[in-house]
Coordinates of C-alpha atoms in Angstrom, one line a residue:
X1 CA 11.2 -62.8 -137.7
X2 CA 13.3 -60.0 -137.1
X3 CA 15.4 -58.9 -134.7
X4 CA 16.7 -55.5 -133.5
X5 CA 20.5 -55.1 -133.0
X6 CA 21.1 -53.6 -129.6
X7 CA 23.9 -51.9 -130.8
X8 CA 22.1 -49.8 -133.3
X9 CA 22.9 -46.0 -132.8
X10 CA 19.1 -44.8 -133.1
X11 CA 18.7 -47.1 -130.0
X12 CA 21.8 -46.1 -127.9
X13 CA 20.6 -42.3 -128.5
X14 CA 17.5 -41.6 -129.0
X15 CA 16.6 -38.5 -130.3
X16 CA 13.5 -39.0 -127.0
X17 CA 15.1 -39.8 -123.8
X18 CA 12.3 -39.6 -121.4
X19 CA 11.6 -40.3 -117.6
X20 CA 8.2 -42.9 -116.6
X21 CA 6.8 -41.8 -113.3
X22 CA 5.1 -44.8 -111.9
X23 CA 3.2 -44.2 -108.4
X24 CA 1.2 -47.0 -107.0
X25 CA -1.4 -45.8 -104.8
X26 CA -3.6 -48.6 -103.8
X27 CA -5.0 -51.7 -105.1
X28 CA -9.1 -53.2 -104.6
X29 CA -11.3 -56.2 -105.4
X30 CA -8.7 -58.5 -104.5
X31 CA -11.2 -60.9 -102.9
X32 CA -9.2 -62.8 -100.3
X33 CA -10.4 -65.2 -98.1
X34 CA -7.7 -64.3 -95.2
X35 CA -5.1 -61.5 -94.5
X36 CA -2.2 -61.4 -96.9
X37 CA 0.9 -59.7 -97.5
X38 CA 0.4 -58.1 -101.1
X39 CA 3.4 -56.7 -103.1
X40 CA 3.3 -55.4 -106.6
X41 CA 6.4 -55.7 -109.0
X42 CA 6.9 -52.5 -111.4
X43 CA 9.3 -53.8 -114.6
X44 CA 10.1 -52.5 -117.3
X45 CA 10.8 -54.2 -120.3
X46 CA 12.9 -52.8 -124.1
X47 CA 16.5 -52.4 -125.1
X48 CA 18.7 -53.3 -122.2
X49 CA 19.8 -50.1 -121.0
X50 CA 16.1 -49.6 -120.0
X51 CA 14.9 -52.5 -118.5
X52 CA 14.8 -52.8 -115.0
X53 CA 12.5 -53.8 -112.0
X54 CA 11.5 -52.5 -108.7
X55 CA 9.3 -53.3 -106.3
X56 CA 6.5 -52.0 -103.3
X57 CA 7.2 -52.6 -99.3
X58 CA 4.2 -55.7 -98.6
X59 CA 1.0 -54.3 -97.4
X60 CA -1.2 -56.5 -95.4
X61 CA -5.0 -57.1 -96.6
X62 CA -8.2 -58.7 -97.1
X63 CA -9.6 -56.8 -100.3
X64 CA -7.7 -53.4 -100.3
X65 CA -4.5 -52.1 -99.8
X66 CA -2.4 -48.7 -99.7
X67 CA 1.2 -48.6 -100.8
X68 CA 1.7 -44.9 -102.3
X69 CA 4.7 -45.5 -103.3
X70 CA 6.4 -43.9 -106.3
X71 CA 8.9 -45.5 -108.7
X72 CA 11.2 -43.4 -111.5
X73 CA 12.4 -45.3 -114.4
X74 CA 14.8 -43.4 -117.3
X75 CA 13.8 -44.4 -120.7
X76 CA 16.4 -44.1 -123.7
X77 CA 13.6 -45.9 -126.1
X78 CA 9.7 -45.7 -124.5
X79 CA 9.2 -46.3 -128.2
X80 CA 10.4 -50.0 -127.6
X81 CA 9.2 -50.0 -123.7
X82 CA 6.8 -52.2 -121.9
X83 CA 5.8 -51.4 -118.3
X84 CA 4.7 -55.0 -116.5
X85 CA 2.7 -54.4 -113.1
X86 CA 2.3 -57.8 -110.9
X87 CA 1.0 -58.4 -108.2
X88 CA 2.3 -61.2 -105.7
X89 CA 1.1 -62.0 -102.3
X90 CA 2.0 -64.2 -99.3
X91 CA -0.5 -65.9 -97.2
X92 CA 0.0 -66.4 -93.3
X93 CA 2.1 -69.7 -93.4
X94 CA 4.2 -67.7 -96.0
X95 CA 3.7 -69.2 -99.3
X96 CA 4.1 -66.6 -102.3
X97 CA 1.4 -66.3 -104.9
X98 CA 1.1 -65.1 -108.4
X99 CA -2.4 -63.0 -108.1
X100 CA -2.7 -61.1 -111.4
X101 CA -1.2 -58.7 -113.7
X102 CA -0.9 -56.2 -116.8
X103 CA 1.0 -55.3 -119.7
X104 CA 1.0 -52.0 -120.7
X105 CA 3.2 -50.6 -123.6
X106 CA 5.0 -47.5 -122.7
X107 CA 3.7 -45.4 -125.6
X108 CA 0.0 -46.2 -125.1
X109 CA 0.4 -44.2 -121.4
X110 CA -1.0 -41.0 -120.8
X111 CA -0.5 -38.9 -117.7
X112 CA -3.2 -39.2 -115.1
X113 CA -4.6 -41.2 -112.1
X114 CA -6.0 -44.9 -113.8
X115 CA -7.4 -47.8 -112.2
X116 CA -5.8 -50.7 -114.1
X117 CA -7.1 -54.2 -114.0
X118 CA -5.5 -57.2 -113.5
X119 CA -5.3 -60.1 -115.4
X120 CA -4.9 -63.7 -113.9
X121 CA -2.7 -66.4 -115.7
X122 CA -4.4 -66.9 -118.0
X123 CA -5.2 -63.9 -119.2
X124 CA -8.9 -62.8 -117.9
X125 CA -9.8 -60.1 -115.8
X126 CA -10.4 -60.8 -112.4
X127 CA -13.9 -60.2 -111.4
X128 CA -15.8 -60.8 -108.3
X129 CA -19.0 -59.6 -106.8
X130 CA -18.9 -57.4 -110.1
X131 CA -15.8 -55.3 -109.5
X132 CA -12.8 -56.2 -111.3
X133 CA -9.5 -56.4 -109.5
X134 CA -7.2 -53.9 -109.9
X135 CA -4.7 -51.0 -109.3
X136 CA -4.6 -47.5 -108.7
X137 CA -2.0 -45.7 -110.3
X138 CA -0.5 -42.8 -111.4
X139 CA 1.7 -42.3 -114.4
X140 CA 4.0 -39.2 -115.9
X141 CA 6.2 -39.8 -118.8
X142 CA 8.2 -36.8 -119.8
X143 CA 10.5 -35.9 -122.5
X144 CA 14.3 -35.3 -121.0
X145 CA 16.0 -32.2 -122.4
X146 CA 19.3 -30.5 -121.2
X147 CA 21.8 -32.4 -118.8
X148 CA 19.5 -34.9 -117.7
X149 CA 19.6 -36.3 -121.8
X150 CA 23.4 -36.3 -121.8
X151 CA 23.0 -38.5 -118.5
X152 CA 20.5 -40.8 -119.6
X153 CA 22.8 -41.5 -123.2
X154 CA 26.3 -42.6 -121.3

């Protein structure tokens, strides 16, 4: 096994600072049986200075819901990034739920619009009624240049 040394200088300063654009638009096929409260957490996951987490207001639902809701994320290694999408929800009496979710590494993302399905614990797609469960969402990653790399590096 080997481990990487956060205090390695090609880590601290990457010669590729970048910035992910994560926008979650809407999700579908979640097959509920009553309204709940759905609420997706965006993290992101490499050296330390990158990782971080956010997450979407609740939006309530049967099957489909709308957040739109855009997240920003600076990168000082997306060579060493994972993005982790997960989506929690809450029934009516206010018990929280693990529903499903994906791993994606940062590298394998290309800009555009995706629907990205959701795995359940134990690592299947969902799928009901022959639609798969899953979110729609939008992703940018762009290479920082100028005053917005010096920011990124202190």
């Amino acid at each position: 096994i080997y481990f990487l040394d956060e205090d390695c200088p090609k880590l601290n300063n990457s010669p590729n600072p970048s910035v992910l654009q994560v926008k979650i638009l809407s999700g579908r096929n979640f097959h509920h049986t009553t309204i709940r409260m759905n609420q997706v957490t965006v993290e992101l996951y490499g050296i330390e200075k990158d990782s971080s987490s956010q997450k979407t207001e609740f939006s309530k639902a049967y099957d489909c819901c709308t957040w739109d809701e855009e997240f920003i994320f600076p990168l000082n290694c997306p060579e060493l990034a994972v993005l982790l999408l997960t989506l929690r929800t809450v029934n009516l009496y206010g018990k929280e739920a693990f529903f499903g979710q994906v791993a994606l590494p940062v590298n394998n993302i290309a800009n555009g619009f995706y629907h990205v399905p959701l795995f359940n614990a134990q690592g299947k797609k969902f799928q009901g009624n022959k639609r798969h469960a899953g979110l729609a969402v939008f992703f940018k990653l762009r290479t920082v240049t100028g005053n917005l790399k010096k920011l990124l590096q202190k």
